[in-house]
PDB file of C-alpha atoms in Angstrom:
ATOM      1  CA  UNK A 971     -57.981  63.279 -56.704  1.00  0.00           C
ATOM      2  CA  UNK A 972     -59.396  61.299 -59.440  1.00  0.00           C
ATOM      3  CA  UNK A 973     -60.489  57.670 -59.531  1.00  0.00           C
ATOM      4  CA  UNK A 974     -57.142  56.187 -60.496  1.00  0.00           C
ATOM      5  CA  UNK A 975     -55.361  58.121 -57.816  1.00  0.00           C
ATOM      6  CA  UNK A 976     -57.923  56.985 -55.267  1.00  0.00           C
ATOM      7  CA  UNK A 977     -57.557  53.376 -56.359  1.00  0.00           C
ATOM      8  CA  UNK A 978     -53.781  53.693 -56.328  1.00  0.00           C
ATOM      9  CA  UNK A 979     -53.898  55.393 -52.898  1.00  0.00           C
ATOM     10  CA  UNK A 980     -56.243  52.708 -51.622  1.00  0.00           C
ATOM     11  CA  UNK A 981     -53.977  49.927 -53.011  1.00  0.00           C
ATOM     12  CA  UNK A 982     -50.931  51.683 -51.613  1.00  0.00           C
ATOM     13  CA  UNK A 983     -52.592  52.076 -48.207  1.00  0.00           C
ATOM     14  CA  UNK A 984     -53.577  48.380 -48.261  1.00  0.00           C
ATOM     15  CA  UNK A 985     -50.040  47.389 -49.280  1.00  0.00           C
ATOM     16  CA  UNK A 986     -48.551  49.579 -46.551  1.00  0.00           C
ATOM     17  CA  UNK A 987     -50.916  48.010 -43.990  1.00  0.00           C
ATOM     18  CA  UNK A 988     -49.992  44.573 -45.225  1.00  0.00           C
ATOM     19  CA  UNK A 989     -46.247  45.447 -45.073  1.00  0.00           C
ATOM     20  CA  UNK A 990     -46.707  46.853 -41.536  1.00  0.00           C
ATOM     21  CA  UNK A 991     -48.518  43.684 -40.451  1.00  0.00           C
ATOM     22  CA  UNK A 992     -45.846  41.480 -42.069  1.00  0.00           C
ATOM     23  CA  UNK A 993     -43.109  43.587 -40.430  1.00  0.00           C
ATOM     24  CA  UNK A 994     -44.860  43.287 -37.014  1.00  0.00           C
ATOM     25  CA  UNK A 995     -45.304  39.514 -37.507  1.00  0.00           C
ATOM     26  CA  UNK A 996     -41.670  39.057 -38.592  1.00  0.00           C
ATOM     27  CA  UNK A 997     -40.460  41.280 -35.693  1.00  0.00           C
ATOM     28  CA  UNK A 998     -42.569  39.196 -33.275  1.00  0.00           C
ATOM     29  CA  UNK A 999     -41.237  35.925 -34.812  1.00  0.00           C
ATOM     30  CA  UNK A1000     -37.667  37.282 -34.617  1.00  0.00           C
ATOM     31  CA  UNK A1001     -38.245  38.192 -30.970  1.00  0.00           C
ATOM     32  CA  UNK A1002     -39.578  34.677 -30.287  1.00  0.00           C
ATOM     33  CA  UNK A1003     -36.568  33.090 -32.056  1.00  0.00           C
ATOM     34  CA  UNK A1004     -34.192  35.398 -30.194  1.00  0.00           C
ATOM     35  CA  UNK A1005     -35.895  34.552 -26.868  1.00  0.00           C
ATOM     36  CA  UNK A1006     -35.697  30.824 -27.617  1.00  0.00           C
ATOM     37  CA  UNK A1007     -32.033  31.035 -28.528  1.00  0.00           C
ATOM     38  CA  UNK A1008     -31.362  33.153 -25.442  1.00  0.00           C
ATOM     39  CA  UNK A1009     -33.125  30.517 -23.305  1.00  0.00           C
ATOM     40  CA  UNK A1010     -31.116  27.733 -24.952  1.00  0.00           C
ATOM     41  CA  UNK A1011     -27.902  29.714 -24.560  1.00  0.00           C
ATOM     42  CA  UNK A1012     -28.672  30.254 -20.840  1.00  0.00           C
ATOM     43  CA  UNK A1013     -29.483  26.548 -20.395  1.00  0.00           C
ATOM     44  CA  UNK A1014     -26.236  25.535 -22.124  1.00  0.00           C
ATOM     45  CA  UNK A1015     -24.275  28.111 -20.107  1.00  0.00           C
ATOM     46  CA  UNK A1016     -25.591  26.758 -16.807  1.00  0.00           C
ATOM     47  CA  UNK A1017     -25.073  23.155 -17.923  1.00  0.00           C
ATOM     48  CA  UNK A1018     -21.439  24.036 -18.791  1.00  0.00           C
ATOM     49  CA  UNK A1019     -21.074  25.681 -15.348  1.00  0.00           C
ATOM     50  CA  UNK A1020     -22.494  22.533 -13.673  1.00  0.00           C
ATOM     51  CA  UNK A1021     -20.304  20.220 -15.774  1.00  0.00           C
ATOM     52  CA  UNK A1022     -17.237  22.353 -15.012  1.00  0.00           C
ATOM     53  CA  UNK A1023     -18.023  22.342 -11.269  1.00  0.00           C
ATOM     54  CA  UNK A1024     -18.516  18.546 -11.364  1.00  0.00           C
ATOM     55  CA  UNK A1025     -15.212  18.115 -13.191  1.00  0.00           C
ATOM     56  CA  UNK A1026     -13.450  20.280 -10.624  1.00  0.00           C
ATOM     57  CA  UNK A1027     -15.043  18.265  -7.781  1.00  0.00           C
ATOM     58  CA  UNK A1028     -14.013  14.998  -9.491  1.00  0.00           C
ATOM     59  CA  UNK A1029     -10.467  16.281  -9.996  1.00  0.00           C
ATOM     60  CA  UNK A1030     -10.257  17.444  -6.392  1.00  0.00           C
ATOM     61  CA  UNK A1031     -11.607  14.094  -5.198  1.00  0.00           C
ATOM     62  CA  UNK A1032      -9.072  12.189  -7.334  1.00  0.00           C
ATOM     63  CA  UNK A1033      -6.307  14.440  -6.069  1.00  0.00           C
ATOM     64  CA  UNK A1034      -7.414  13.855  -2.480  1.00  0.00           C
ATOM     65  CA  UNK A1035      -7.502  10.053  -3.016  1.00  0.00           C
ATOM     66  CA  UNK A1036      -4.114  10.147  -4.709  1.00  0.00           C
ATOM     67  CA  UNK A1037      -2.648  12.221  -1.864  1.00  0.00           C
ATOM     68  CA  UNK A1038      -4.129   9.790   0.625  1.00  0.00           C
ATOM     69  CA  UNK A1039      -2.587   6.818  -1.139  1.00  0.00           C
ATOM     70  CA  UNK A1040       0.784   8.552  -1.350  1.00  0.00           C
ATOM     71  CA  UNK A1041       0.623   9.359   2.338  1.00  0.00           C
ATOM     72  CA  UNK A1042      -0.175   5.695   3.101  1.00  0.00           C
ATOM     73  CA  UNK A1043       2.726   4.564   0.918  1.00  0.00           C
ATOM     74  CA  UNK A1044       5.111   6.953   2.710  1.00  0.00           C
ATOM     75  CA  UNK A1045       3.868   5.778   6.126  1.00  0.00           C
ATOM     76  CA  UNK A1046       4.322   2.133   5.037  1.00  0.00           C
ATOM     77  CA  UNK A1047       7.819   2.833   3.763  1.00  0.00           C
ATOM     78  CA  UNK A1048       8.705   4.552   7.049  1.00  0.00           C
ATOM     79  CA  UNK A1049       7.286   1.586   9.024  1.00  0.00           C
ATOM     80  CA  UNK A1050       9.299  -0.834   6.903  1.00  0.00           C
ATOM     81  CA  UNK A1051      12.457   1.209   7.541  1.00  0.00           C
ATOM     82  CA  UNK A1052      11.731   1.167  11.263  1.00  0.00           C
ATOM     83  CA  UNK A1053      11.096  -2.582  11.254  1.00  0.00           C
ATOM     84  CA  UNK A1054      14.314  -3.139   9.289  1.00  0.00           C
ATOM     85  CA  UNK A1055      16.251  -1.020  11.707  1.00  0.00           C
ATOM     86  CA  UNK A1056      14.685  -2.809  14.693  1.00  0.00           C
ATOM     87  CA  UNK A1057      15.687  -6.200  13.302  1.00  0.00           C
ATOM     88  CA  UNK A1058      19.177  -4.929  12.555  1.00  0.00           C
ATOM     89  CA  UNK A1059      19.441  -3.713  16.139  1.00  0.00           C
ATOM     90  CA  UNK A1060      18.192  -7.092  17.358  1.00  0.00           C
ATOM     91  CA  UNK A1061      20.857  -8.875  15.278  1.00  0.00           C
ATOM     92  CA  UNK A1062      23.498  -6.553  16.746  1.00  0.00           C
ATOM     93  CA  UNK A1063      22.236  -7.072  20.303  1.00  0.00           C
ATOM     94  CA  UNK A1064      22.289 -10.847  19.915  1.00  0.00           C
ATOM     95  CA  UNK A1065      25.846 -10.665  18.516  1.00  0.00           C
ATOM     96  CA  UNK A1066      26.909  -8.544  21.511  1.00  0.00           C
ATOM     97  CA  UNK A1067      25.297 -10.658  24.214  1.00  0.00           C
ATOM     98  CA  UNK A1068      27.591 -11.655  27.047  1.00  0.00           C
ATOM     99  CA  UNK A1069      28.730 -15.259  26.581  1.00  0.00           C
ATOM    100  CA  UNK A1070      26.524 -16.648  29.358  1.00  0.00           C
ATOM    101  CA  UNK A1071      23.426 -14.978  27.905  1.00  0.00           C
ATOM    102  CA  UNK A1072      24.354 -16.085  24.358  1.00  0.00           C
ATOM    103  CA  UNK A1073      24.769 -19.684  25.576  1.00  0.00           C
ATOM    104  CA  UNK A1074      21.368 -19.515  27.296  1.00  0.00           C
ATOM    105  CA  UNK A1075      19.721 -18.016  24.213  1.00  0.00           C
ATOM    106  CA  UNK A1076      21.146 -20.739  21.917  1.00  0.00           C
ATOM    107  CA  UNK A1077      20.397 -23.544  24.430  1.00  0.00           C
ATOM    108  CA  UNK A1078      16.748 -22.514  24.699  1.00  0.00           C
ATOM    109  CA  UNK A1079      16.485 -22.253  20.925  1.00  0.00           C
ATOM    110  CA  UNK A1080      18.084 -25.686  20.426  1.00  0.00           C
ATOM    111  CA  UNK A1081      15.981 -27.396  23.099  1.00  0.00           C
ATOM    112  CA  UNK A1082      12.705 -25.935  21.786  1.00  0.00           C
ATOM    113  CA  UNK A1083      13.561 -26.877  18.189  1.00  0.00           C
ATOM    114  CA  UNK A1084      14.716 -30.400  19.031  1.00  0.00           C
ATOM    115  CA  UNK A1085      12.312 -33.086  17.950  1.00  0.00           C
ATOM    116  CA  UNK A1086      13.934 -36.259  19.253  1.00  0.00           C
ATOM    117  CA  UNK A1087      16.653 -34.878  21.520  1.00  0.00           C
ATOM    118  CA  UNK A1088      19.213 -36.824  19.469  1.00  0.00           C
ATOM    119  CA  UNK A1089      20.116 -34.072  16.969  1.00  0.00           C
ATOM    120  CA  UNK A1090      23.585 -32.718  16.422  1.00  0.00           C
ATOM    121  CA  UNK A1091      24.143 -28.943  16.664  1.00  0.00           C
ATOM    122  CA  UNK A1092      26.017 -27.160  13.888  1.00  0.00           C
ATOM    123  CA  UNK A1093      27.437 -23.688  14.539  1.00  0.00           C
ATOM    124  CA  UNK A1094      29.635 -21.233  12.691  1.00  0.00           C
ATOM    125  CA  UNK A1095      33.345 -21.859  13.323  1.00  0.00           C
ATOM    126  CA  UNK A1096      33.699 -19.111  15.947  1.00  0.00           C
ATOM    127  CA  UNK A1097      30.631 -20.154  17.967  1.00  0.00           C
ATOM    128  CA  UNK A1098      31.498 -23.858  17.690  1.00  0.00           C
ATOM    129  CA  UNK A1099      34.867 -23.281  19.316  1.00  0.00           C
ATOM    130  CA  UNK A1100      33.794 -20.605  21.796  1.00  0.00           C
ATOM    131  CA  UNK A1101      30.381 -21.786  23.077  1.00  0.00           C
ATOM    132  CA  UNK A1102      29.443 -25.003  21.242  1.00  0.00           C
ATOM    133  CA  UNK A1103      30.026 -27.465  24.130  1.00  0.00           C
ATOM    134  CA  UNK A1104      28.386 -25.113  26.645  1.00  0.00           C
ATOM    135  CA  UNK A1105      25.270 -24.768  24.423  1.00  0.00           C
ATOM    136  CA  UNK A1106      25.003 -28.566  24.006  1.00  0.00           C
ATOM    137  CA  UNK A1107      25.264 -29.071  27.793  1.00  0.00           C
ATOM    138  CA  UNK A1108      22.710 -26.349  28.605  1.00  0.00           C
ATOM    139  CA  UNK A1109      20.315 -27.479  25.852  1.00  0.00           C
ATOM    140  CA  UNK A1110      20.441 -31.070  27.183  1.00  0.00           C
ATOM    141  CA  UNK A1111      19.613 -29.716  30.654  1.00  0.00           C
ATOM    142  CA  UNK A1112      16.594 -27.881  29.193  1.00  0.00           C
ATOM    143  CA  UNK A1113      15.498 -31.108  27.498  1.00  0.00           C
ATOM    144  CA  UNK A1114      15.810 -32.994  30.802  1.00  0.00           C
ATOM    145  CA  UNK A1115      13.591 -30.405  32.515  1.00  0.00           C
ATOM    146  CA  UNK A1116      11.025 -30.928  29.775  1.00  0.00           C
ATOM    147  CA  UNK A1117      11.129 -34.705  30.172  1.00  0.00           C
ATOM    148  CA  UNK A1118      12.859 -35.336  26.810  1.00  0.00           C
ATOM    149  CA  UNK A1119      15.838 -37.489  26.014  1.00  0.00           C
ATOM    150  CA  UNK A1120      19.185 -35.709  26.417  1.00  0.00           C
ATOM    151  CA  UNK A1121      21.237 -36.710  23.390  1.00  0.00           C
ATOM    152  CA  UNK A1122      22.124 -33.437  21.646  1.00  0.00           C
ATOM    153  CA  UNK A1123      25.733 -33.462  20.425  1.00  0.00           C
ATOM    154  CA  UNK A1124      28.181 -30.975  18.912  1.00  0.00           C
ATOM    155  CA  UNK A1125      28.832 -31.544  15.226  1.00  0.00           C
ATOM    156  CA  UNK A1126      32.346 -31.407  13.826  1.00  0.00           C
ATOM    157  CA  UNK A1127      30.865 -29.584  10.847  1.00  0.00           C
ATOM    158  CA  UNK A1128      30.634 -25.785  10.815  1.00  0.00           C
ATOM    159  CA  UNK A1129      28.599 -23.532   8.536  1.00  0.00           C
ATOM    160  CA  UNK A1130      28.950 -20.037   7.157  1.00  0.00           C
ATOM    161  CA  UNK A1131      26.197 -18.473   9.276  1.00  0.00           C
ATOM    162  CA  UNK A1132      26.226 -15.187  11.155  1.00  0.00           C
ATOM    163  CA  UNK A1133      25.058 -16.726  14.413  1.00  0.00           C
ATOM    164  CA  UNK A1134      22.654 -19.234  15.901  1.00  0.00           C
ATOM    165  CA  UNK A1135      22.706 -22.924  14.996  1.00  0.00           C
ATOM    166  CA  UNK A1136      21.327 -25.682  12.798  1.00  0.00           C
ATOM    167  CA  UNK A1137      19.948 -28.876  14.334  1.00  0.00           C
ATOM    168  CA  UNK A1138      20.465 -31.982  12.205  1.00  0.00           C
ATOM    169  CA  UNK A1139      19.388 -35.579  12.529  1.00  0.00           C
ATOM    170  CA  UNK A1140      20.124 -37.598   9.407  1.00  0.00           C
ATOM    171  CA  UNK A1141      18.813 -35.719   6.405  1.00  0.00           C
ATOM    172  CA  UNK A1142      16.503 -33.501   8.432  1.00  0.00           C
ATOM    173  CA  UNK A1143      17.721 -30.061   9.462  1.00  0.00           C
ATOM    174  CA  UNK A1144      16.067 -27.342  11.510  1.00  0.00           C
ATOM    175  CA  UNK A1145      17.470 -23.920  10.725  1.00  0.00           C
ATOM    176  CA  UNK A1146      17.781 -21.873  13.939  1.00  0.00           C
ATOM    177  CA  UNK A1147      20.258 -19.318  12.646  1.00  0.00           C
ATOM    178  CA  UNK A1148      19.791 -15.769  13.918  1.00  0.00           C
ATOM    179  CA  UNK A1149      19.130 -14.539  10.352  1.00  0.00           C
ATOM    180  CA  UNK A1150      16.368 -17.133   9.862  1.00  0.00           C
ATOM    181  CA  UNK A1151      14.769 -16.460  13.215  1.00  0.00           C
ATOM    182  CA  UNK A1152      14.766 -12.706  12.507  1.00  0.00           C
ATOM    183  CA  UNK A1153      13.377 -13.283   8.980  1.00  0.00           C
ATOM    184  CA  UNK A1154      10.577 -15.420  10.453  1.00  0.00           C
ATOM    185  CA  UNK A1155       9.815 -12.744  13.033  1.00  0.00           C
ATOM    186  CA  UNK A1156       9.817 -10.105  10.307  1.00  0.00           C
ATOM    187  CA  UNK A1157       7.471 -12.219   8.195  1.00  0.00           C
ATOM    188  CA  UNK A1158       5.000 -12.393  11.083  1.00  0.00           C
ATOM    189  CA  UNK A1159       4.997  -8.590  11.248  1.00  0.00           C
ATOM    190  CA  UNK A1160       4.319  -8.205   7.524  1.00  0.00           C
TER     191      UNK A1160
END
């Protein structure tokens, strides 16, 4: 081996050493970059898992609240149906009361609604003919027991009402129809 070959071999050996060191450094840097990206990928993966789990929990919670509200609405609708049916049954029972009980019912209503005891009682045509005078008499008796003046009278006027009566004195009327009393009772339940 002559001098040039030695120099060339020495340069080649130095270059190979430098290439090997550069390759090791680049492999180490690549491994660091790969490890960093792997760590970031793992962090993003777990964050996506957490976000997905939170979204599922939120969706389940919303679904549960919605189901609860729907159940409450259904229960309320059922209660309203039951109340409506109860008031319809009450209306039917009042309409089917025996005459004596119906007279007592209307007389108590008239006497408790009377302000001066001088009002006139207005009925529907059927009740006016059938029980009007009896109700006036019984209501005046109730007023007497309560220490009020007994001047209730039967009006010649009739109204298109399902049942009950209207007390009138001048321009002032007190509506004691069955429908109004039931509506007031229903309003108190609402």
